[in-house]
Structure formats: structure tokens, C-alpha cells
Amino acid sequence: MFEVKKVIGSLLMPLPVTLLLLALCLLFIARINIKSYLAGWLLVVSLWTISTPFFADILITPSEKRLAPFSTSKHQHIDYVVVLGCGVSPAPRLPANLQLSGCALSRLTEGLRLLHAYPHAQLIVSGAGDGKTTSSAMMGKTAIALGIRANKIIQNPRARDTAEEALLLATRLVDSKVALVTSASHMARAQDLFSAQGVDTLAAPVQFYSYGNSPEYRRFIASASVLNAVTTYVHELIGRQWIALRRMIDPQAL
């Protein structure tokens, strides 16, 4: 009964219920233009498929398996813990931590864990934002609220993307022991961009999706959160191709 309840609840979420209604509407569409009719079904079925944990597991899990959480026992010394930006929603009435995206909070939490493990390291929080409200500022304020001294925090508020983060931080980080904190899906591109600036980094990935462990009753049900994960993966894939294209045109780019 519990699993039945969960299946029904999952099917009533906005994405699956919308796709089911679209499929129902297609049943009543006059099949005058068979090509459009079949294309409509193909799009509905495709969107449903790529939004399932089953598909996300096939797409994302292989790249996640190449990464492991940062092990403090394997590294005796770290100079800098660099936390890359990941979105901010300006709202002056809210404390800093509530203005950060879930992605940013996940990254910052890992950064603070490492900072406690390496008390002599400095924390670098990065990322631009919306006007005067930057991701780096909100992460810095959150870190202070959680007990980190202000003099241990360095902000990098001008970086609008990872390429700029690497470029702006390179001078400080070259020849240092650097733990790079970002999402698992983003790690390969981020390390590539920092390496291009002469900065070697140690991967400290967060936000593992782990869809291989999804309950069986959910594996074939479309989910907006899964679609968001697949979208993020595709975004990274396009980002890597863009970097390759830029470097093909200009070997000194990025």
C-alpha cells in the first residue's frame, strides 16, 4: 500500500500529470495529419523518458562514478578551499543563507567541512550575482554566521562564470594546494578551466545524484527534479563542447 501511495503521488506531480494529460489529448486529436500526430506522441514519450530516474541513471551515473568525495585523510595540507558560485536570489528581508540556491548551499557546506579539517587554509567564495547581491557575498555572510572568522574568507564577486573564476583567481592560487568545491556534474569542466590557467586542483565534488539507488517504483515515473538533473548534465556537455570549439579557433582561449 505504501508503494502504491507513492506511485500515485508521484504521478500527480506537475510534470507527469501534464504529460499524461497531453497524451490523453492526443488520443482525441483527429488523425488527419499522421506525421504531426506521431511527432506529438514521440515528443511526449521522449520527454517522459528523459525525466525518469532510469534514463538519468544511464546518462549521469557513469560520470559520477569517476569522482569520489574529498577524503581529508589523503591530504595533509590544503592552502585554499575554493567554493564556486551557484546562484543567488536577492531578498534583503531574508538572511544570507536563505538567499543562496540549494546548489550554492551544498557547495558551501562542503567548503566549511574542509575548512574545519584544514584550519590553516583560507576559504575563497566566488560568483557574481544580481546587482549588489552576489553569490560570493551571500556565501561569505553565511560562512561568518556559521562561525568562520571574516579574515579567513576571500571573496571573488566579479566572476560571472567558471572561466572568469579561474582567470581571476589564478594569480593567487598558482603553486598552492587547492581544494575545488563544485557540483559533481560540473567538476570536469571546472578543473579543466583552472588547469588552463596553470592551477592544479583537488576535486571536492558535491551534489551526487545517485539515481542508481532510486526505489524501483519510481524508476520509470517522470519527475521534474530528474529533468532538472538531466538538463544540468546537458548544460555541462554543451559547455565542454563550447570550450573545445573556442580552443580550436583560438588555442589561447579559456
Coordinates of N, CA and C in Angstrom, one line a residue:
M1 N 0.8 -1.2 0.0 CA 0.0 0.0 0.0 C 0.9 1.3 0.0
F2 N 2.0 1.2 0.8 CA 2.9 2.4 0.8 C 3.4 2.7 -0.6
E3 N 3.9 1.7 -1.3 CA 4.4 1.9 -2.6 C 3.4 2.4 -3.6
V4 N 2.2 1.9 -3.5 CA 1.1 2.3 -4.3 C 0.8 3.8 -4.1
K5 N 0.8 4.2 -2.8 CA 0.6 5.6 -2.5 C 1.6 6.5 -3.1
K6 N 2.9 6.0 -3.0 CA 4.0 6.8 -3.5 C 3.9 6.9 -5.1
V7 N 3.5 5.9 -5.7 CA 3.4 5.9 -7.2 C 2.3 6.9 -7.6
I8 N 1.2 6.8 -6.9 CA 0.1 7.7 -7.3 C 0.5 9.2 -7.0
G9 N 1.1 9.4 -5.9 CA 1.6 10.7 -5.5 C 2.6 11.3 -6.5
S10 N 3.5 10.4 -7.0 CA 4.5 10.8 -8.0 C 3.8 11.2 -9.3
L11 N 2.8 10.4 -9.7 CA 2.1 10.6 -11.0 C 1.3 11.9 -11.0
L12 N 0.9 12.4 -9.8 CA 0.1 13.6 -9.7 C 1.0 14.9 -9.6
M13 N 2.3 14.7 -9.6 CA 3.1 15.9 -9.7 C 3.0 16.6 -11.0
P14 N 3.3 17.9 -11.1 CA 3.0 18.7 -12.3 C 3.5 18.1 -13.6
L15 N 4.8 17.7 -13.6 CA 5.4 17.2 -14.9 C 4.7 15.9 -15.4
P16 N 4.6 14.9 -14.6 CA 3.9 13.7 -15.1 C 2.5 13.8 -15.4
V17 N 1.7 14.6 -14.6 CA 0.3 14.8 -14.8 C 0.1 15.6 -16.1
T18 N 1.0 16.6 -16.4 CA 0.9 17.3 -17.6 C 1.1 16.4 -18.8
L19 N 2.1 15.6 -18.7 CA 2.4 14.7 -19.9 C 1.3 13.7 -20.1
L20 N 0.7 13.2 -19.0 CA -0.4 12.3 -19.1 C -1.6 12.9 -19.8
L21 N -1.9 14.2 -19.4 CA -3.0 14.9 -20.0 C -2.7 15.2 -21.5
L22 N -1.5 15.5 -21.8 CA -1.1 15.7 -23.2 C -1.4 14.4 -24.0
A23 N -1.0 13.3 -23.4 CA -1.1 12.0 -24.1 C -2.6 11.7 -24.3
L24 N -3.4 12.1 -23.3 CA -4.9 11.9 -23.4 C -5.5 12.7 -24.5
C25 N -5.0 14.0 -24.5 CA -5.5 14.9 -25.6 C -5.1 14.3 -27.0
L26 N -4.0 13.7 -27.1 CA -3.6 13.2 -28.4 C -4.5 12.1 -28.9
L27 N -5.1 11.4 -27.9 CA -6.0 10.3 -28.3 C -7.2 10.8 -29.0
F28 N -7.6 12.1 -28.7 CA -8.8 12.6 -29.3 C -8.5 13.5 -30.4
I29 N -7.3 13.7 -30.8 CA -7.0 14.6 -32.0 C -7.3 13.8 -33.2
A30 N -8.0 14.4 -34.1 CA -8.2 13.8 -35.4 C -6.9 13.5 -36.1
R31 N -6.8 12.3 -36.6 CA -5.5 11.8 -37.2 C -5.5 12.2 -38.7
I32 N -5.7 13.5 -39.0 CA -5.7 14.0 -40.4 C -4.3 14.0 -40.9
N33 N -3.4 14.6 -40.0 CA -2.0 14.7 -40.3 C -1.3 13.7 -39.5
I34 N -1.0 12.5 -40.1 CA -0.5 11.4 -39.3 C 1.0 11.7 -38.8
K35 N 1.7 12.5 -39.6 CA 3.1 12.9 -39.2 C 3.1 13.7 -38.0
S36 N 2.2 14.7 -37.9 CA 2.1 15.6 -36.7 C 1.6 14.8 -35.5
Y37 N 0.7 13.9 -35.8 CA 0.2 13.0 -34.7 C 1.3 12.2 -34.1
L38 N 2.0 11.5 -34.9 CA 3.1 10.7 -34.4 C 4.2 11.5 -33.8
A39 N 4.5 12.7 -34.4 CA 5.5 13.6 -33.8 C 5.1 14.0 -32.4
G40 N 3.8 14.3 -32.2 CA 3.3 14.7 -30.9 C 3.5 13.6 -29.8
W41 N 3.2 12.3 -30.2 CA 3.4 11.2 -29.3 C 4.9 11.0 -29.1
L42 N 5.7 11.1 -30.1 CA 7.2 11.0 -29.9 C 7.7 12.0 -28.9
L43 N 7.3 13.2 -29.0 CA 7.8 14.2 -28.1 C 7.3 14.0 -26.6
V44 N 6.1 13.6 -26.4 CA 5.6 13.3 -25.1 C 6.3 12.1 -24.5
V45 N 6.4 11.0 -25.3 CA 7.1 9.8 -24.8 C 8.6 10.2 -24.5
S46 N 9.2 11.0 -25.4 CA 10.7 11.3 -25.2 C 10.9 12.1 -23.9
L47 N 10.0 13.1 -23.7 CA 10.1 14.0 -22.5 C 9.9 13.1 -21.2
W48 N 8.9 12.2 -21.3 CA 8.7 11.4 -20.1 C 9.9 10.5 -19.9
T49 N 10.5 9.9 -20.9 CA 11.6 9.0 -20.8 C 12.8 9.7 -20.2
I50 N 13.2 10.9 -20.7 CA 14.4 11.6 -20.2 C 14.2 12.2 -18.8
S51 N 12.9 12.2 -18.3 CA 12.7 12.7 -17.0 C 12.5 11.6 -15.9
T52 N 12.9 10.4 -16.3 CA 12.8 9.2 -15.3 C 14.2 8.9 -14.7
P53 N 14.2 8.5 -13.5 CA 15.5 8.0 -12.9 C 16.2 7.0 -13.7
F54 N 15.4 6.1 -14.4 CA 16.0 5.1 -15.2 C 17.0 5.7 -16.2
F55 N 16.5 6.7 -17.0 CA 17.3 7.3 -18.0 C 18.4 8.1 -17.4
A56 N 18.1 8.8 -16.3 CA 19.2 9.7 -15.7 C 20.3 8.8 -15.1
D57 N 20.0 7.6 -14.7 CA 21.0 6.7 -14.2 C 21.9 6.3 -15.3
I58 N 21.4 6.0 -16.5 CA 22.2 5.6 -17.6 C 23.1 6.7 -18.1
L59 N 22.5 7.9 -18.0 CA 23.2 9.1 -18.6 C 24.2 9.7 -17.6
I60 N 23.9 9.8 -16.3 CA 24.7 10.5 -15.4 C 25.6 9.7 -14.5
T61 N 25.2 8.5 -14.1 CA 25.9 7.7 -13.2 C 27.4 7.3 -13.6
P62 N 27.6 7.0 -14.9 CA 29.0 6.7 -15.3 C 30.0 7.8 -15.0
S63 N 29.6 9.1 -15.3 CA 30.5 10.2 -15.0 C 30.6 10.4 -13.5
E64 N 29.6 10.2 -12.7 CA 29.6 10.3 -11.2 C 30.6 9.3 -10.6
K65 N 30.6 8.1 -11.2 CA 31.4 7.0 -10.6 C 32.9 7.3 -10.8
R66 N 33.3 8.3 -11.6 CA 34.7 8.6 -11.8 C 35.1 9.6 -10.7
L67 N 34.2 10.1 -9.9 CA 34.5 11.0 -8.8 C 34.2 10.4 -7.5
A68 N 34.9 10.9 -6.5 CA 34.7 10.4 -5.1 C 34.7 11.6 -4.2
P69 N 34.0 11.6 -3.1 CA 34.0 12.7 -2.2 C 35.5 13.0 -1.7
F70 N 35.7 14.2 -1.3 CA 37.1 14.6 -0.9 C 37.4 13.9 0.4
S71 N 38.5 13.2 0.5 CA 38.9 12.5 1.7 C 40.0 13.3 2.4
T72 N 39.7 13.8 3.6 CA 40.7 14.6 4.3 C 41.9 13.7 4.8
S73 N 41.7 12.4 4.8 CA 42.8 11.5 5.3 C 43.9 11.4 4.2
K74 N 43.6 11.7 3.0 CA 44.5 11.5 1.9 C 45.4 12.8 1.6
H75 N 45.0 13.9 2.3 CA 45.7 15.1 2.0 C 46.0 15.8 3.4
Q76 N 47.3 16.0 3.6 CA 47.7 16.5 4.9 C 47.6 18.0 5.0
H77 N 47.7 18.7 3.8 CA 47.7 20.1 3.9 C 47.0 20.7 2.7
I78 N 46.2 21.7 2.9 CA 45.5 22.5 1.9 C 45.7 24.0 2.2
D79 N 46.0 24.7 1.1 CA 46.2 26.2 1.3 C 44.9 26.9 1.1
Y80 N 44.1 26.5 0.1 CA 42.8 27.2 -0.2 C 41.7 26.2 -0.5
V81 N 40.5 26.6 0.0 CA 39.3 25.9 -0.3 C 38.5 26.8 -1.2
V82 N 38.4 26.5 -2.4 CA 37.7 27.4 -3.4 C 36.3 26.8 -3.6
V83 N 35.3 27.6 -3.3 CA 33.9 27.2 -3.5 C 33.3 28.1 -4.6
L84 N 33.0 27.4 -5.7 CA 32.4 28.1 -6.9 C 31.0 28.5 -6.7
G85 N 30.6 29.6 -7.3 CA 29.3 30.2 -7.1 C 28.2 29.3 -7.8
C86 N 27.0 29.4 -7.3 CA 25.9 28.6 -7.9 C 24.5 29.2 -7.7
G87 N 24.4 30.5 -7.9 CA 23.1 31.1 -7.9 C 22.7 31.7 -6.6
V88 N 22.0 32.9 -6.7 CA 21.6 33.7 -5.6 C 20.3 34.3 -6.0
S89 N 19.4 34.4 -5.0 CA 18.1 35.0 -5.2 C 18.0 36.2 -4.2
P90 N 18.3 37.4 -4.7 CA 18.3 38.6 -3.8 C 16.9 38.8 -3.1
A91 N 17.0 38.9 -1.8 CA 15.8 39.2 -1.0 C 16.3 39.8 0.3
P92 N 16.4 41.1 0.4 CA 17.0 41.8 1.5 C 16.4 41.4 2.9
R93 N 15.1 41.0 2.9 CA 14.5 40.7 4.1 C 14.9 39.4 4.7
L94 N 15.6 38.6 3.9 CA 16.0 37.3 4.3 C 17.5 37.2 4.7
P95 N 17.8 36.3 5.6 CA 19.3 36.2 6.0 C 20.0 35.6 4.7
A96 N 21.3 35.8 4.8 CA 22.1 35.4 3.6 C 21.9 34.0 3.2
N97 N 21.9 33.0 4.1 CA 21.8 31.6 3.7 C 20.5 31.3 3.0
L98 N 19.4 32.1 3.2 CA 18.1 31.9 2.5 C 18.1 32.5 1.2
Q99 N 19.1 33.3 0.9 CA 19.2 33.9 -0.5 C 20.1 33.1 -1.4
L100 N 20.7 32.0 -0.9 CA 21.5 31.2 -1.7 C 20.7 30.0 -2.3
S101 N 21.0 29.6 -3.5 CA 20.3 28.4 -4.1 C 20.7 27.2 -3.3
G102 N 20.0 26.1 -3.5 CA 20.3 24.8 -2.9 C 21.7 24.3 -3.3
C103 N 22.0 24.6 -4.6 CA 23.3 24.2 -5.1 C 24.4 24.9 -4.4
A104 N 24.3 26.2 -4.2 CA 25.3 27.0 -3.5 C 25.5 26.6 -2.1
L105 N 24.3 26.3 -1.4 CA 24.4 25.9 0.0 C 25.1 24.5 0.1
S106 N 24.9 23.6 -0.8 CA 25.5 22.3 -0.8 C 27.1 22.5 -1.0
R107 N 27.4 23.4 -1.9 CA 28.9 23.6 -2.1 C 29.5 24.3 -0.9
L108 N 28.8 25.3 -0.3 CA 29.4 26.0 0.8 C 29.5 25.0 2.0
T109 N 28.6 24.2 2.2 CA 28.6 23.2 3.3 C 29.9 22.4 3.2
E110 N 30.2 21.9 2.0 CA 31.4 21.1 1.8 C 32.6 21.9 2.1
G111 N 32.6 23.2 1.6 CA 33.7 24.1 1.8 C 34.0 24.3 3.3
L112 N 33.0 24.4 4.1 CA 33.1 24.6 5.5 C 33.6 23.4 6.2
R113 N 33.2 22.2 5.7 CA 33.7 20.9 6.3 C 35.2 20.8 6.1
L114 N 35.6 21.2 4.9 CA 37.1 21.1 4.6 C 37.8 22.2 5.4
L115 N 37.2 23.3 5.6 CA 37.9 24.4 6.3 C 38.1 24.0 7.8
H116 N 37.2 23.3 8.3 CA 37.3 22.8 9.7 C 38.4 21.7 9.7
A117 N 38.6 20.9 8.7 CA 39.6 19.9 8.6 C 41.0 20.5 8.4
Y118 N 41.0 21.6 7.8 CA 42.3 22.3 7.5 C 42.2 23.7 8.0
P119 N 42.4 23.9 9.3 CA 42.2 25.2 10.0 C 43.1 26.3 9.5
H120 N 44.2 26.0 8.8 CA 45.2 27.0 8.4 C 44.8 27.4 6.9
A121 N 43.9 26.8 6.3 CA 43.5 27.1 4.9 C 42.6 28.4 4.9
Q122 N 42.5 29.0 3.8 CA 41.6 30.1 3.6 C 40.5 29.7 2.7
L123 N 39.3 30.2 2.9 CA 38.1 29.9 2.2 C 37.9 31.0 1.1
I124 N 37.8 30.6 -0.2 CA 37.5 31.5 -1.2 C 36.1 31.2 -1.7
V125 N 35.2 32.2 -1.7 CA 33.9 32.1 -2.2 C 33.7 32.9 -3.4
S126 N 33.2 32.3 -4.4 CA 33.2 33.0 -5.7 C 31.8 33.2 -6.3
G127 N 31.7 34.0 -7.3 CA 30.5 34.2 -8.1 C 29.9 35.6 -8.0
A128 N 29.5 36.1 -9.2 CA 28.8 37.3 -9.2 C 27.3 37.1 -8.8
G129 N 26.4 38.0 -9.2 CA 25.0 37.9 -8.9 C 24.2 38.9 -9.5
D130 N 23.2 39.4 -8.8 CA 22.3 40.3 -9.3 C 22.5 41.7 -8.7
G131 N 23.1 42.6 -9.4 CA 23.4 43.9 -8.8 C 24.4 43.8 -7.7
K132 N 24.1 44.3 -6.5 CA 25.0 44.3 -5.4 C 24.9 43.0 -4.6
T133 N 23.9 42.2 -4.9 CA 23.8 40.9 -4.2 C 24.5 39.9 -5.0
T134 N 25.7 39.5 -4.5 CA 26.5 38.5 -5.2 C 26.5 37.1 -4.5
S135 N 26.7 36.1 -5.2 CA 26.8 34.8 -4.6 C 27.9 34.7 -3.6
S136 N 29.1 35.3 -4.0 CA 30.2 35.3 -3.1 C 29.9 36.0 -1.8
A137 N 29.2 37.2 -1.9 CA 28.9 37.9 -0.6 C 28.0 37.1 0.3
M138 N 27.0 36.5 -0.3 CA 26.0 35.7 0.5 C 26.6 34.5 1.1
M139 N 27.5 33.8 0.3 CA 28.2 32.7 0.9 C 29.2 33.1 2.0
G140 N 29.8 34.3 1.8 CA 30.7 34.8 2.9 C 29.9 35.1 4.1
K141 N 28.8 35.8 4.0 CA 28.0 36.1 5.2 C 27.5 34.9 5.9
T142 N 27.1 33.9 5.1 CA 26.6 32.6 5.6 C 27.7 31.9 6.4
A143 N 28.9 31.9 5.8 CA 30.1 31.3 6.5 C 30.4 32.0 7.8
I144 N 30.3 33.3 7.9 CA 30.5 34.0 9.1 C 29.5 33.7 10.1
A145 N 28.2 33.6 9.7 CA 27.1 33.3 10.6 C 27.3 31.9 11.2
L146 N 28.0 31.0 10.5 CA 28.2 29.7 10.9 C 29.6 29.5 11.7
G147 N 30.2 30.6 12.0 CA 31.3 30.6 12.9 C 32.7 30.8 12.3
I148 N 32.8 31.0 11.0 CA 34.1 31.2 10.3 C 34.5 32.7 10.5
R149 N 35.7 32.9 10.8 CA 36.2 34.3 11.0 C 36.3 35.0 9.7
A150 N 35.9 36.3 9.6 CA 35.9 37.0 8.4 C 37.3 37.1 7.7
N151 N 38.3 37.1 8.5 CA 39.7 37.2 8.0 C 40.2 35.9 7.3
K152 N 39.4 34.9 7.4 CA 39.7 33.6 6.7 C 39.0 33.5 5.4
I153 N 38.2 34.5 5.0 CA 37.3 34.4 3.8 C 37.8 35.4 2.8
I154 N 37.9 35.0 1.6 CA 38.3 35.8 0.4 C 37.1 35.7 -0.6
Q155 N 36.6 36.9 -1.0 CA 35.5 36.9 -1.9 C 36.0 37.2 -3.4
N156 N 35.3 36.6 -4.3 CA 35.6 36.8 -5.7 C 34.3 37.2 -6.4
P157 N 33.8 38.4 -6.2 CA 32.5 38.8 -6.7 C 32.3 39.2 -8.1
R158 N 33.4 39.3 -8.9 CA 33.3 39.7 -10.3 C 33.2 38.6 -11.3
A159 N 33.4 37.4 -10.9 CA 33.3 36.3 -11.8 C 31.9 35.9 -12.2
R160 N 31.6 36.0 -13.5 CA 30.3 35.7 -13.9 C 30.1 34.2 -14.3
D161 N 31.2 33.5 -14.6 CA 31.1 32.1 -15.0 C 32.4 31.4 -14.5
T162 N 32.5 30.1 -14.8 CA 33.7 29.4 -14.3 C 35.0 29.8 -14.9
A163 N 34.9 30.2 -16.2 CA 36.1 30.6 -16.9 C 36.7 31.9 -16.2
E164 N 35.8 32.8 -15.9 CA 36.2 34.0 -15.2 C 36.7 33.7 -13.8
E165 N 36.1 32.8 -13.1 CA 36.5 32.4 -11.8 C 38.0 31.9 -11.8
A166 N 38.3 31.1 -12.8 CA 39.6 30.5 -12.9 C 40.6 31.7 -13.3
L167 N 40.2 32.5 -14.2 CA 41.1 33.6 -14.6 C 41.4 34.6 -13.5
L168 N 40.4 35.0 -12.7 CA 40.5 36.0 -11.7 C 41.3 35.4 -10.5
L169 N 41.2 34.1 -10.3 CA 41.8 33.6 -9.1 C 43.2 33.0 -9.3
A170 N 43.6 32.9 -10.6 CA 44.8 32.1 -11.0 C 46.0 32.7 -10.3
T171 N 46.2 34.0 -10.3 CA 47.4 34.6 -9.7 C 47.6 34.2 -8.3
R172 N 46.5 34.2 -7.5 CA 46.6 33.8 -6.1 C 46.8 32.3 -5.9
L173 N 46.2 31.5 -6.8 CA 46.2 30.1 -6.5 C 47.4 29.3 -7.1
V174 N 48.1 29.9 -8.0 CA 49.2 29.1 -8.7 C 50.2 28.7 -7.6
D175 N 50.7 27.5 -7.7 CA 51.7 26.9 -6.8 C 51.1 26.7 -5.4
S176 N 49.8 26.6 -5.2 CA 49.2 26.4 -3.9 C 48.4 25.1 -4.0
K177 N 48.2 24.5 -2.8 CA 47.4 23.3 -2.7 C 45.9 23.7 -2.6
V178 N 45.2 23.4 -3.6 CA 43.8 23.9 -3.8 C 42.8 22.8 -3.8
A179 N 41.8 22.9 -2.9 CA 40.6 22.0 -3.0 C 39.5 22.8 -3.7
L180 N 39.0 22.2 -4.8 CA 38.0 22.9 -5.6 C 36.6 22.3 -5.3
V181 N 35.7 23.1 -4.8 CA 34.4 22.6 -4.5 C 33.4 23.0 -5.5
T182 N 32.8 22.1 -6.2 CA 31.7 22.4 -7.1 C 30.9 21.1 -7.3
S183 N 29.8 21.2 -8.1 CA 28.9 20.0 -8.3 C 29.7 18.9 -9.0
A184 N 29.3 17.7 -8.8 CA 30.0 16.6 -9.4 C 29.8 16.7 -11.0
S185 N 28.7 17.1 -11.4 CA 28.5 17.2 -12.9 C 29.3 18.3 -13.5
H186 N 29.7 19.3 -12.7 CA 30.5 20.5 -13.2 C 32.0 20.3 -13.0
M187 N 32.4 19.3 -12.2 CA 33.8 19.2 -11.8 C 34.8 19.1 -13.0
A188 N 34.5 18.3 -14.0 CA 35.4 18.1 -15.1 C 35.7 19.4 -15.8
R189 N 34.6 20.1 -16.1 CA 34.8 21.4 -16.8 C 35.5 22.4 -16.0
A190 N 35.2 22.5 -14.7 CA 35.8 23.4 -13.8 C 37.3 23.2 -13.6
Q191 N 37.7 21.9 -13.4 CA 39.1 21.6 -13.3 C 39.9 21.9 -14.6
D192 N 39.2 21.6 -15.7 CA 39.8 21.9 -17.0 C 40.1 23.4 -17.1
L193 N 39.2 24.2 -16.8 CA 39.4 25.7 -16.9 C 40.4 26.2 -15.9
F194 N 40.5 25.7 -14.7 CA 41.5 26.1 -13.8 C 42.9 25.6 -14.2
S195 N 42.9 24.4 -14.8 CA 44.2 23.8 -15.3 C 44.8 24.7 -16.4
A196 N 43.9 25.2 -17.2 CA 44.3 26.0 -18.4 C 44.9 27.3 -17.9
Q197 N 44.6 27.7 -16.6 CA 45.2 28.9 -16.1 C 46.4 28.6 -15.2
G198 N 46.9 27.3 -15.3 CA 48.0 26.9 -14.5 C 47.8 26.6 -13.1
V199 N 46.5 26.3 -12.7 CA 46.2 26.0 -11.3 C 45.8 24.5 -11.3
D200 N 46.5 23.7 -10.5 CA 46.2 22.4 -10.3 C 45.2 22.3 -9.1
T201 N 44.2 21.5 -9.2 CA 43.2 21.5 -8.1 C 42.9 20.0 -7.7
L202 N 42.5 19.9 -6.5 CA 42.0 18.6 -5.9 C 40.5 18.7 -5.9
A203 N 39.8 17.7 -6.5 CA 38.4 17.7 -6.7 C 37.7 17.4 -5.3
A204 N 36.7 18.3 -5.0 CA 35.9 18.1 -3.8 C 34.4 18.2 -4.3
P205 N 33.9 17.2 -5.0 CA 32.6 17.3 -5.6 C 31.5 17.1 -4.6
V206 N 30.3 17.8 -4.9 CA 29.1 17.7 -4.2 C 28.0 17.4 -5.1
Q207 N 26.8 17.2 -4.6 CA 25.6 17.0 -5.4 C 25.7 15.8 -6.3
F208 N 25.9 14.7 -5.7 CA 25.8 13.4 -6.5 C 24.4 13.0 -6.6
Y209 N 23.9 12.7 -7.8 CA 22.5 12.3 -7.9 C 22.2 10.9 -7.5
S210 N 23.1 10.0 -7.8 CA 22.9 8.6 -7.4 C 21.6 8.0 -7.8
Y211 N 21.2 8.1 -9.0 CA 19.9 7.6 -9.5 C 19.9 6.1 -9.5
G212 N 21.1 5.5 -9.5 CA 21.1 4.0 -9.5 C 20.5 3.4 -8.2
N213 N 20.3 4.2 -7.2 CA 19.7 3.8 -5.9 C 18.3 4.2 -5.8
S214 N 17.7 4.7 -6.9 CA 16.2 5.1 -6.8 C 15.4 3.8 -6.5
P215 N 14.3 4.0 -5.7 CA 13.4 2.9 -5.5 C 12.8 2.4 -6.8
E216 N 12.5 1.1 -6.9 CA 12.0 0.6 -8.1 C 10.7 1.2 -8.6
Y217 N 9.9 1.5 -7.6 CA 8.6 2.1 -8.0 C 8.7 3.5 -8.6
R218 N 9.8 4.1 -8.5 CA 10.0 5.5 -9.1 C 10.8 5.5 -10.4
R219 N 11.5 4.4 -10.7 CA 12.5 4.4 -11.8 C 11.9 4.8 -13.1
F220 N 10.6 4.6 -13.4 CA 10.0 4.9 -14.7 C 8.9 5.9 -14.6
I221 N 8.9 6.7 -13.5 CA 8.0 7.8 -13.4 C 8.7 9.1 -13.6
A222 N 8.1 9.9 -14.5 CA 8.8 11.2 -14.8 C 8.8 12.1 -13.6
S223 N 9.8 12.9 -13.4 CA 10.0 13.8 -12.3 C 10.7 15.1 -12.7
A224 N 10.2 16.2 -12.2 CA 10.8 17.5 -12.6 C 12.2 17.6 -12.1
S225 N 12.5 17.0 -10.9 CA 13.8 17.1 -10.3 C 14.8 16.3 -11.2
V226 N 14.3 15.2 -11.7 CA 15.2 14.4 -12.6 C 15.4 15.1 -13.9
L227 N 14.4 15.7 -14.5 CA 14.5 16.5 -15.7 C 15.5 17.6 -15.5
N228 N 15.5 18.3 -14.3 CA 16.5 19.3 -14.0 C 17.9 18.8 -13.9
A229 N 18.1 17.6 -13.4 CA 19.4 17.0 -13.3 C 19.9 16.6 -14.7
V230 N 19.0 16.1 -15.6 CA 19.4 15.8 -17.0 C 19.7 17.1 -17.7
T231 N 19.0 18.2 -17.5 CA 19.2 19.5 -18.1 C 20.6 20.0 -17.7
T232 N 20.9 19.8 -16.4 CA 22.2 20.2 -15.9 C 23.4 19.5 -16.6
Y233 N 23.2 18.2 -16.7 CA 24.2 17.4 -17.4 C 24.4 17.8 -18.8
V234 N 23.3 18.1 -19.5 CA 23.4 18.5 -20.9 C 24.0 19.9 -21.0
H235 N 23.7 20.8 -20.0 CA 24.4 22.1 -20.0 C 25.9 21.9 -19.9
E236 N 26.3 21.0 -19.0 CA 27.8 20.8 -18.9 C 28.4 20.2 -20.2
L237 N 27.6 19.3 -20.8 CA 28.1 18.7 -22.1 C 28.3 19.8 -23.2
I238 N 27.3 20.7 -23.3 CA 27.4 21.8 -24.2 C 28.5 22.7 -23.8
G239 N 28.7 23.0 -22.5 CA 29.8 23.8 -22.0 C 31.1 23.3 -22.4
R240 N 31.3 22.0 -22.3 CA 32.6 21.4 -22.7 C 32.8 21.5 -24.2
Q241 N 31.8 21.3 -25.0 CA 31.9 21.4 -26.4 C 32.2 22.9 -26.8
W242 N 31.6 23.8 -26.1 CA 31.9 25.2 -26.4 C 33.4 25.6 -26.1
I243 N 33.9 25.0 -25.0 CA 35.3 25.3 -24.7 C 36.2 24.7 -25.8
A244 N 35.9 23.4 -26.2 CA 36.7 22.8 -27.3 C 36.6 23.6 -28.6
L245 N 35.5 24.2 -28.9 CA 35.3 25.0 -30.1 C 36.1 26.3 -30.0
R246 N 36.1 26.9 -28.8 CA 36.8 28.2 -28.6 C 38.3 27.9 -28.7
R247 N 38.8 26.8 -28.2 CA 40.2 26.5 -28.2 C 40.6 26.1 -29.6
M248 N 39.7 25.5 -30.4 CA 40.0 25.2 -31.8 C 40.3 26.5 -32.6
I249 N 39.4 27.5 -32.3 CA 39.6 28.7 -33.0 C 40.8 29.5 -32.5
D250 N 40.9 29.6 -31.2 CA 42.0 30.3 -30.5 C 42.6 29.4 -29.4
P251 N 43.8 28.8 -29.7 CA 44.4 27.9 -28.7 C 44.6 28.6 -27.3
Q252 N 44.6 29.9 -27.3 CA 44.9 30.6 -26.0 C 43.6 30.9 -25.3
A253 N 42.4 30.6 -25.9 CA 41.1 31.0 -25.3 C 40.8 30.0 -24.2
L254 N 40.2 30.5 -23.1 CA 39.7 29.7 -22.0 C 40.8 28.7 -21.5

